[in-house]
mmCIF file of C-alpha atoms in Angstrom:
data_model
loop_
_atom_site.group_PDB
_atom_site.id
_atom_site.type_symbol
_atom_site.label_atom_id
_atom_site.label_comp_id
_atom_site.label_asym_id
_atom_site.label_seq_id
_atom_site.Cartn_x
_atom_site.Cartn_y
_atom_site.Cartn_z
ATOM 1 C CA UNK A 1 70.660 111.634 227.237
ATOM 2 C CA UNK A 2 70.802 110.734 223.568
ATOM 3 C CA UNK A 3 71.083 113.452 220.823
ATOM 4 C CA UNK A 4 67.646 113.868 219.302
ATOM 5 C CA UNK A 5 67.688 112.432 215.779
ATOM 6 C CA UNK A 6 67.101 115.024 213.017
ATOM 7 C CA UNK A 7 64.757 113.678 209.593
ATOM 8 C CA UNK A 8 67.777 112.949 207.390
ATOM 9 C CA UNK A 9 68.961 110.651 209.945
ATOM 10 C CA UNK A 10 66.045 108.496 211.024
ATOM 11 C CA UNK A 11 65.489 108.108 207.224
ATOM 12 C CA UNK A 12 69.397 106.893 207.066
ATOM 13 C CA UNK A 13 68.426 104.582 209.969
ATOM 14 C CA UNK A 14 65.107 102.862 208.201
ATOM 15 C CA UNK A 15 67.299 102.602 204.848
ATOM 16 C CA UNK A 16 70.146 100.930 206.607
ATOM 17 C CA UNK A 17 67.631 98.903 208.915
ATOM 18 C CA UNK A 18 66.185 97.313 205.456
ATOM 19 C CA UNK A 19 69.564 96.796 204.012
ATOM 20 C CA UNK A 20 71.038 94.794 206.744
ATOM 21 C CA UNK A 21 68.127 92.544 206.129
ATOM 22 C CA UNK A 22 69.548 92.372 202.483
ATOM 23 C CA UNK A 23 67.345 94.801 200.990
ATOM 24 C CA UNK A 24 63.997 93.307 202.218
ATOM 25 C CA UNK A 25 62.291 93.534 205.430
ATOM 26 C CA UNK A 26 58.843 92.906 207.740
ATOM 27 C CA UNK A 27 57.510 95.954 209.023
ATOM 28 C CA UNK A 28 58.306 95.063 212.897
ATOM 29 C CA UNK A 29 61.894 94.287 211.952
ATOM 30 C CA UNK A 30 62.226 98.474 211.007
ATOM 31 C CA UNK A 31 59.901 99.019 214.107
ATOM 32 C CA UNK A 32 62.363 97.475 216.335
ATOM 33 C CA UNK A 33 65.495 98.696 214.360
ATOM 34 C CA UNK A 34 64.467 102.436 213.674
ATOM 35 C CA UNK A 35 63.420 102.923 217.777
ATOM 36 C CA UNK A 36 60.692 104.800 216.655
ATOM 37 C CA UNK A 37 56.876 104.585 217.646
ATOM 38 C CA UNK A 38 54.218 102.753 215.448
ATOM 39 C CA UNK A 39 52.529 105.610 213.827
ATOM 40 C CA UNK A 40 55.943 108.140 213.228
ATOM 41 C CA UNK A 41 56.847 104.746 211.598
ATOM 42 C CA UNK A 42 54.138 104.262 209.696
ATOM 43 C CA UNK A 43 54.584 108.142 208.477
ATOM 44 C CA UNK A 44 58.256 107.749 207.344
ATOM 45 C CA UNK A 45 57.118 104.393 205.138
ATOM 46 C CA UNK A 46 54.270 106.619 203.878
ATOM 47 C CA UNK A 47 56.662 109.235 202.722
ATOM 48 C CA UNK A 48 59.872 107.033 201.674
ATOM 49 C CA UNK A 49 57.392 104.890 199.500
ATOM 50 C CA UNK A 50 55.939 108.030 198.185
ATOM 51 C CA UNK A 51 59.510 109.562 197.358
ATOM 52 C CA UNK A 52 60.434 106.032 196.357
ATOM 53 C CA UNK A 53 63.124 105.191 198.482
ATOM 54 C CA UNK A 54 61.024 101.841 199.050
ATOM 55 C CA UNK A 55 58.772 99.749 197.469
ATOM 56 C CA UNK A 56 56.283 97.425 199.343
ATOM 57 C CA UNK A 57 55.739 93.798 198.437
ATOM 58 C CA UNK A 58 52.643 92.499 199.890
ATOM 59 C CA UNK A 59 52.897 88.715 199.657
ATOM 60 C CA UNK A 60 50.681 85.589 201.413
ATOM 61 C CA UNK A 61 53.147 85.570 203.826
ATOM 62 C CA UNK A 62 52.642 89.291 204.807
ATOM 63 C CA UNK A 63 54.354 92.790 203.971
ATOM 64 C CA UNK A 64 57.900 93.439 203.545
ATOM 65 C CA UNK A 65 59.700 96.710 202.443
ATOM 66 C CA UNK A 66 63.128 96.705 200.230
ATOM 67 C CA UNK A 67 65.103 99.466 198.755
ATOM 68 C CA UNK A 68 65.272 100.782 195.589
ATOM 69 C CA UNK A 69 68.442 102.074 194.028
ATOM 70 C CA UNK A 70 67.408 105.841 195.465
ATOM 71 C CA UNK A 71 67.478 104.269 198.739
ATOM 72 C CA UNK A 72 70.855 103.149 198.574
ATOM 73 C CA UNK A 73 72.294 105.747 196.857
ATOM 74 C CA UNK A 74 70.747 107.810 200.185
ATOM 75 C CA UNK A 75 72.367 105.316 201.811
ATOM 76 C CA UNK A 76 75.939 105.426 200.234
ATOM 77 C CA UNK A 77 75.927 109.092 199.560
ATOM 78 C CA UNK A 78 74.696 109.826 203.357
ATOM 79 C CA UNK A 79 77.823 111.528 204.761
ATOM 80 C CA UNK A 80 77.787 113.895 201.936
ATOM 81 C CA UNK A 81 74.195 114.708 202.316
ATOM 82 C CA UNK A 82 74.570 115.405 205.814
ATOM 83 C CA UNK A 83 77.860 117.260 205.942
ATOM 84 C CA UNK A 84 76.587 119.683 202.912
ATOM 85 C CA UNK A 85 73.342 120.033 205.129
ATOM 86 C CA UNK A 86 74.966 120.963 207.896
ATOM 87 C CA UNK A 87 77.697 123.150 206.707
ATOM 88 C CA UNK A 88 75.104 125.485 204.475
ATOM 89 C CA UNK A 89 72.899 125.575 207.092
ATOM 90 C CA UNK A 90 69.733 123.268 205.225
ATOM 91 C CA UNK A 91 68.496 121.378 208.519
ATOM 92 C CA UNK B 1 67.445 154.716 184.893
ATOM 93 C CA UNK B 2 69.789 152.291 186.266
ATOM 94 C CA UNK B 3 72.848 154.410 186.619
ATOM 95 C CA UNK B 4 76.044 154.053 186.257
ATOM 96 C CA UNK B 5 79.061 152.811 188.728
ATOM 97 C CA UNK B 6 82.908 154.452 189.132
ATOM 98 C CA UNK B 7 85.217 152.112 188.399
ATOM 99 C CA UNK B 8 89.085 152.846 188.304
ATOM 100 C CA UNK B 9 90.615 152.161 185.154
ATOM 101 C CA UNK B 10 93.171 149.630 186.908
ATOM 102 C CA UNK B 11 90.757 147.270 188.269
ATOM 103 C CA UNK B 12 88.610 146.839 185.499
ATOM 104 C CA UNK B 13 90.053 143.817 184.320
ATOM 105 C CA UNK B 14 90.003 142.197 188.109
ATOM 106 C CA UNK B 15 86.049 143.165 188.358
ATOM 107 C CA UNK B 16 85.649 140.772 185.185
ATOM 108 C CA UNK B 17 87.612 138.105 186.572
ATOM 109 C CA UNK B 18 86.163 138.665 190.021
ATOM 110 C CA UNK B 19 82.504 138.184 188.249
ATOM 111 C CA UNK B 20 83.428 135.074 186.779
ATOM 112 C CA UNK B 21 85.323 133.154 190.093
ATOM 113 C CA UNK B 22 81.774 134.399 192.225
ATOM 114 C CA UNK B 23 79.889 132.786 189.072
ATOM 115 C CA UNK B 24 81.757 129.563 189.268
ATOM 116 C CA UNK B 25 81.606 129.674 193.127
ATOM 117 C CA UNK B 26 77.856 129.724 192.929
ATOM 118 C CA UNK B 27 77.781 127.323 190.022
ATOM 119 C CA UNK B 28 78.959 124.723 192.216
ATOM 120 C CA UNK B 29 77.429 125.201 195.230
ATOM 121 C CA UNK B 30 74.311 125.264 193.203
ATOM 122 C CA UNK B 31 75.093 121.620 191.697
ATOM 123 C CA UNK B 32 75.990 119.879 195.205
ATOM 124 C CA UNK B 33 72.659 121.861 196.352
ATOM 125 C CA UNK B 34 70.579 119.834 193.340
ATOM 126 C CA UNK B 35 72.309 116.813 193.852
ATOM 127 C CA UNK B 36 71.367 116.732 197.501
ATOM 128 C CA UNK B 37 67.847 117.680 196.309
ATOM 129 C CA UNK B 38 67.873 115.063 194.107
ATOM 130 C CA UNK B 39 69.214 112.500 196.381
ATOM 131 C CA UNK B 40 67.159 113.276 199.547
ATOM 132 C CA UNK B 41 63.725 114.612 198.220
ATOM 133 C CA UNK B 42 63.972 117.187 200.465
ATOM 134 C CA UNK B 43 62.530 120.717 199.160
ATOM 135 C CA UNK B 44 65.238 123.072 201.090
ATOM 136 C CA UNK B 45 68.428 121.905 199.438
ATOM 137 C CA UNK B 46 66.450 122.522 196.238
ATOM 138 C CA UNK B 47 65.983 125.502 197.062
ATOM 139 C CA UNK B 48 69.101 126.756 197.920
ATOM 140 C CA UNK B 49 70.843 125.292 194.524
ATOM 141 C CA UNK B 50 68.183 127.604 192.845
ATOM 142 C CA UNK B 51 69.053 130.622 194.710
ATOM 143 C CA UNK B 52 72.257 130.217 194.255
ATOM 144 C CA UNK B 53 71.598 129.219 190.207
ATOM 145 C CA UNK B 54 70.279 132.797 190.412
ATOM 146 C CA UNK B 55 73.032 134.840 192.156
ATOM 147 C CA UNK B 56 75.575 132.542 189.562
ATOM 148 C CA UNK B 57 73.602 133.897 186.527
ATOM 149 C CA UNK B 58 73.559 137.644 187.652
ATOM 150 C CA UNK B 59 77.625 137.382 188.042
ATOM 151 C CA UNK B 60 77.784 135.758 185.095
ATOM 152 C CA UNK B 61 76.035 138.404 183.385
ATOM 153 C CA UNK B 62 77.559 141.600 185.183
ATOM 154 C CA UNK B 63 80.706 139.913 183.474
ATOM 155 C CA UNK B 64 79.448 139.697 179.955
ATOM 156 C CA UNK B 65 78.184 143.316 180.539
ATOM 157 C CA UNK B 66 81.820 144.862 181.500
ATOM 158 C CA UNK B 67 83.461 142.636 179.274
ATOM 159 C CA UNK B 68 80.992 143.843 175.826
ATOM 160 C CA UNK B 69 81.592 147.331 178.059
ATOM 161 C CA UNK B 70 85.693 146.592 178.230
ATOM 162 C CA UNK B 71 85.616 145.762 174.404
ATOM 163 C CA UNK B 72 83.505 148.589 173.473
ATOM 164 C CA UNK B 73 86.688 150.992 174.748
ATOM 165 C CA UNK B 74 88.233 153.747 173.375
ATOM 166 C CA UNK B 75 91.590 154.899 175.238
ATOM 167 C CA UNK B 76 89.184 156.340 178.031
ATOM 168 C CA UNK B 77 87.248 153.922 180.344
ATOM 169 C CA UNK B 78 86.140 157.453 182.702
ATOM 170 C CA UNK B 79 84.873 158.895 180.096
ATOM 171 C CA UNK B 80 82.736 156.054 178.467
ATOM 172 C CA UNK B 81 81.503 155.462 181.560
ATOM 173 C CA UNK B 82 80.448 159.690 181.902
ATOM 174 C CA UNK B 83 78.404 159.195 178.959
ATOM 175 C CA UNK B 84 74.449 159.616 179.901
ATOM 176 C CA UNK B 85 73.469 157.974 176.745
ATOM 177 C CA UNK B 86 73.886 154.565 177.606
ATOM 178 C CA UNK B 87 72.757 151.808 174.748
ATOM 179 C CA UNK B 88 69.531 150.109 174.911
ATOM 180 C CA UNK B 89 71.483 146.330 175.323
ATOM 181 C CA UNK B 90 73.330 147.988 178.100
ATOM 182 C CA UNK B 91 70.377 148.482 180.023
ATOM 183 C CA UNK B 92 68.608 145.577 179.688
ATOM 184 C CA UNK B 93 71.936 142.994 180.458
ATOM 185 C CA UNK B 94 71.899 145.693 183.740
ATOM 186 C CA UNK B 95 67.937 145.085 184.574
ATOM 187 C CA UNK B 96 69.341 141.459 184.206
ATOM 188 C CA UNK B 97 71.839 141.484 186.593
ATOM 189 C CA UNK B 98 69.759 143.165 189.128
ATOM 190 C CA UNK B 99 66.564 141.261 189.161
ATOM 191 C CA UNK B 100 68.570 137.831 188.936
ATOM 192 C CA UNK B 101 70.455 139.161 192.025
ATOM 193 C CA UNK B 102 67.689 140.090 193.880
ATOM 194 C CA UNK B 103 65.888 136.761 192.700
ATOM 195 C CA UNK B 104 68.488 134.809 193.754
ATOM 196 C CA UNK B 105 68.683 136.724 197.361
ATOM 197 C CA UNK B 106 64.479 136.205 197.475
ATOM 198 C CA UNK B 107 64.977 132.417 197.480
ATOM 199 C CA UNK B 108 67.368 132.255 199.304
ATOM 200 C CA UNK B 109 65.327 134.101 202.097
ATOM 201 C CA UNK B 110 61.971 131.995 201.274
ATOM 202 C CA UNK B 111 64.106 128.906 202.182
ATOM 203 C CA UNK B 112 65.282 130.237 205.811
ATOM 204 C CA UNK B 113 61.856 131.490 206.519
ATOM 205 C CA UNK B 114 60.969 127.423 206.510
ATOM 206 C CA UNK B 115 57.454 128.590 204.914
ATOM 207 C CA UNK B 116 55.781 126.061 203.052
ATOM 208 C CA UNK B 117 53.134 128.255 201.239
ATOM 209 C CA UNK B 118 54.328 129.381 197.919
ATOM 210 C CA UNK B 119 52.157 132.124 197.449
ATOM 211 C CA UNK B 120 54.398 133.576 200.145
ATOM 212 C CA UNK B 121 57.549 133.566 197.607
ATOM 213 C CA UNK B 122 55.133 134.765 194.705
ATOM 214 C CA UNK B 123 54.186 138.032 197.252
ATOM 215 C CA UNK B 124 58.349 138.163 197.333
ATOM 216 C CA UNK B 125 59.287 138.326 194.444
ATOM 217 C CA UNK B 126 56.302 140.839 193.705
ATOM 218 C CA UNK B 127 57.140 143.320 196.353
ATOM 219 C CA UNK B 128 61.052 143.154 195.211
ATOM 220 C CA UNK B 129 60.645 142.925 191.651
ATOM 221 C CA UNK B 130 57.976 145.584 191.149
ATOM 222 C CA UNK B 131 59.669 148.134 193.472
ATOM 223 C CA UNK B 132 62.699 147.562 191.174
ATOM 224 C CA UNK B 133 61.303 148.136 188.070
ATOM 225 C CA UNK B 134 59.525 151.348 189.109
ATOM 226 C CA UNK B 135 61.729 152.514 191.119
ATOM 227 C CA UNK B 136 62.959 156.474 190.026
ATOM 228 C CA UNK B 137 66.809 155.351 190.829
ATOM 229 C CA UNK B 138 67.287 151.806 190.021
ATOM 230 C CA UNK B 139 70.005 151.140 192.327
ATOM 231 C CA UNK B 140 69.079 152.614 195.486
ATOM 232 C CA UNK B 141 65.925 150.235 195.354
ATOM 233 C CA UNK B 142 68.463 147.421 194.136
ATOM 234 C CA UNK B 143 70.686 147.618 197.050
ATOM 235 C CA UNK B 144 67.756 148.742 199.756
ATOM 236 C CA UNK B 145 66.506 145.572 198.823
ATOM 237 C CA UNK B 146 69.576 142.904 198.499
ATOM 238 C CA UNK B 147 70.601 144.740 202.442
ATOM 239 C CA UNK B 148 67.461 143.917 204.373
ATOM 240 C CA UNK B 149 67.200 140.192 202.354
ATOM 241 C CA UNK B 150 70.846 139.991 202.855
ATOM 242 C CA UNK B 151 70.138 140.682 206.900
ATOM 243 C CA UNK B 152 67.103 138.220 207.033
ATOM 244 C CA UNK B 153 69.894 135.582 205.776
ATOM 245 C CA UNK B 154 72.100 136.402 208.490
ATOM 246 C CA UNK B 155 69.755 136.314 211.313
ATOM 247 C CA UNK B 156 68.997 132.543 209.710
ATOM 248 C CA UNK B 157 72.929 131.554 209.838
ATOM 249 C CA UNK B 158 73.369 133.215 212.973
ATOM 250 C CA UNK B 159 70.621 131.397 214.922
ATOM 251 C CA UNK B 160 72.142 128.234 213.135
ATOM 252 C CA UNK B 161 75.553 128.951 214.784
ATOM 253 C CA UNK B 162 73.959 130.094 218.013
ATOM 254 C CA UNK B 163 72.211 126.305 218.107
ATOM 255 C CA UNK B 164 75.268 124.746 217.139
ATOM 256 C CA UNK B 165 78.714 125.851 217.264
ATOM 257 C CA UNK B 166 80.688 124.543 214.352
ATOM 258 C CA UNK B 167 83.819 125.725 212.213
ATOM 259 C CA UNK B 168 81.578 125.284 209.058
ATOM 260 C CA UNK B 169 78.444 127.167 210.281
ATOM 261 C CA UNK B 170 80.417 129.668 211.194
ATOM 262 C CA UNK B 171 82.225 130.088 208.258
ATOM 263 C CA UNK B 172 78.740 130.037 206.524
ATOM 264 C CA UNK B 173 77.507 132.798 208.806
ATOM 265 C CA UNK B 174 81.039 135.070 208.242
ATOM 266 C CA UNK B 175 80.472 134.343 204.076
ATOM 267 C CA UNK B 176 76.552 135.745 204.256
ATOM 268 C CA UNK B 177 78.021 138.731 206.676
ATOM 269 C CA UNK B 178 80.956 139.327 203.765
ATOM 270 C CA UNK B 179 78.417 139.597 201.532
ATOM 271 C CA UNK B 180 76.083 141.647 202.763
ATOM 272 C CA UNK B 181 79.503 143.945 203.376
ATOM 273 C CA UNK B 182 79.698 143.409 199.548
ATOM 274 C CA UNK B 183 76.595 144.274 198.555
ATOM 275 C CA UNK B 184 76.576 147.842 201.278
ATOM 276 C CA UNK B 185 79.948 148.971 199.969
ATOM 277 C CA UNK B 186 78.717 148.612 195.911
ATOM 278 C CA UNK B 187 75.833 150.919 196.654
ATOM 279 C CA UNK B 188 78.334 153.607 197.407
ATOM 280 C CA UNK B 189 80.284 152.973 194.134
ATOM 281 C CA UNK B 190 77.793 154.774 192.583
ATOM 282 C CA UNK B 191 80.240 157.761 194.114
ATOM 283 C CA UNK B 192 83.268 156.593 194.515
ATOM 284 C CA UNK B 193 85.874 153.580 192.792
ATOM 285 C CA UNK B 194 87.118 152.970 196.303
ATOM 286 C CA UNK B 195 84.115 151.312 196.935
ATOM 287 C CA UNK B 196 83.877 149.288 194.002
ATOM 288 C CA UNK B 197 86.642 147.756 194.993
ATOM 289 C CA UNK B 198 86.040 147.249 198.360
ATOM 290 C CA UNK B 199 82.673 145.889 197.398
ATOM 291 C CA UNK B 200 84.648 143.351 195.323
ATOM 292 C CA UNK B 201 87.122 142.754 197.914
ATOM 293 C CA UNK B 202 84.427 141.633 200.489
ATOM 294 C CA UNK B 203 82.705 139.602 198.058
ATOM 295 C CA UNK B 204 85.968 137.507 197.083
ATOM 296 C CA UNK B 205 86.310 136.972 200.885
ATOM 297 C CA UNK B 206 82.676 135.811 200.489
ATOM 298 C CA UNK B 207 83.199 133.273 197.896
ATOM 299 C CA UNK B 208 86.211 131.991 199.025
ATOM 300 C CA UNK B 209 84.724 130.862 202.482
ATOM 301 C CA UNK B 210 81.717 129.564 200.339
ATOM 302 C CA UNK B 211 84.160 127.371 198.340
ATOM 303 C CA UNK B 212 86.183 126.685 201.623
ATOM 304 C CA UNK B 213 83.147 125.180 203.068
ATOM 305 C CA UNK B 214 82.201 123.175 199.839
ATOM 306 C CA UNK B 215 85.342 121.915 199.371
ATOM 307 C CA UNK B 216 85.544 120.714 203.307
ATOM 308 C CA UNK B 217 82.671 119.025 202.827
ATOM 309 C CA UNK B 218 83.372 117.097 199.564
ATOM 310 C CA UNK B 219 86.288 115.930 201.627
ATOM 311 C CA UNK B 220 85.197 114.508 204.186
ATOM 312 C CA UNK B 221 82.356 112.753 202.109
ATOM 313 C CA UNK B 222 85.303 111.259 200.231
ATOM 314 C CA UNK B 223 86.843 109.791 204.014
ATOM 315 C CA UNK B 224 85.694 106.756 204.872
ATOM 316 C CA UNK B 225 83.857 105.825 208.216
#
């Protein structure tokens, strides 16, 4: 059975979804990518715009989500984050 | 009163040195603890860089204290330290110490509690701080206090090694337990230099699993994949 995913690490896995779409993404791509359900999605967008990991773009064409530079500083500066988590006990 | 510790003439110069290392220990964990604040959003990490800010500060200050105490010498350290009449500045730099130490400990035990009310730290730090301040022997309340938050901070680590069985948490969980070591032999300084010493002794083991830890990790953040 797979390991269940802590917060710092679905977050990881939403920021990296968006990048591998080159920074900009639909909202079903992350749905798909992230393997979470609609609404925990919709939750985690909620809070990553709010803490502005992401901005929204809300064209004719529909919504799409891309990074800002906290988001891939997360992203780059991940292993750090998680190892100083773990090792001091923060999770 | 705060009172007034044994120290052996000998060691004095270590017990400034010692200050300064935990200082610098706690300095840095403290700015790896922002920075992960910073980069994650996350209120805990935050937390922890604060409470360690805290504990950093009161080192830094016991220093300064022994070191304007150190400079303030005559040829006998036993008998400036037998005086009753201790200076005004003394006192305060030694209220200092104690309530940053304690402060530090409080947030540190707010942030393994996992309590999102704030009033709940407020009713902390009132309970801690107030005792302290009122208390007829300074130090008794001082280390009554840093022992039982010390203990809440071990039960925290210790349920964090019990989920998962690392080196690193449980060097985390050995460096609180060192501590709290620390912090039970310094309360019987008060008596006897032995235990200053020993109190020291435990808290350099302390620090330098702390530092261990931190520097692990900073490696292995530097190794790619």
């Amino acid at each position: 059975m797979p390991k269940k995913r802590d917060k710092l690490q679905i977050i990881y896995d939403i920021l990296v979804a968006v990048q591998e779409k080159d920074g900009r993404i639909r909202p079903t791509h992350i749905l798909y990518k992230s393997n979470l359900s609609h609404q925990m999605l919709e939750e985690y967008l909620d809070e990553l715009i709010a803490k502005k990991f992401l901005v929204v773009n809300i064209q004719k064409q529909g919504k799409t989500y891309s990074l800002t530079q906290k988001g891939y500083d997360y992203i780059n500066q991940y292993k750090l984050i998680i190892n100083f988590v773990d090792s001091f006990g923060l999770n | 009163m705060v009172g007034v510790y044994v120290i052996p003439n000998w060691f004095f110069g270590y017990s400034i040195a010692l200050g300064l290392f935990f200082a610098l220990v706690n300095g840095l964990v403290a700015y790896y603890a922002f920075k992960i604040s910073r980069l994650t959003s996350h209120r805990i990490p935050g937390l922890f860089g604060w409470g360690f800010s805290l504990i950093g500060a009161s080192y830094l200050m016991w220093s300064l204290l022994n070191l304007s105490l150190f400079s303030g010498l005559n040829d006998s350290l036993d008998e400036l330290l037998r005086v009753t009449g201790l200076n005004l500045l003394y006192t305060i730099e030694a209220y200092i110490h104690l309530i940053l130490f304690l402060s530090g400990l409080i947030v540190l035990t707010y942030m393994t509690l996992r309590v999102e009310n704030r009033r709940t730290l407020v009713l902390l730090f009132l309970l801690v701080l107030l005792s302290l301040v009122f208390a007829a022997n300074t130090l008794y309340i001082f280390y009554s206090a840093s022992s039982v938050l010390l203990a809440y901070i071990i039960w925290h680590y210790a349920l964090n090694y019990w989920r998962r069985r690392t080196t690193r948490n449980l060097i985390s969980l050995l460096a609180f337990i060192f501590l709290f070591l620390s912090t039970f032999n310094l309360a019987f300084a008060l008596q006897s230099g032995v235990f200053y010493i020993n109190g020291h002794m435990f808290g350099l083991l302390a620090y330098v699993l702390i530092l261990f830890n931190l520097v692990w990790v900073l490696r292995d953040a530097k190794k790619k994949g």
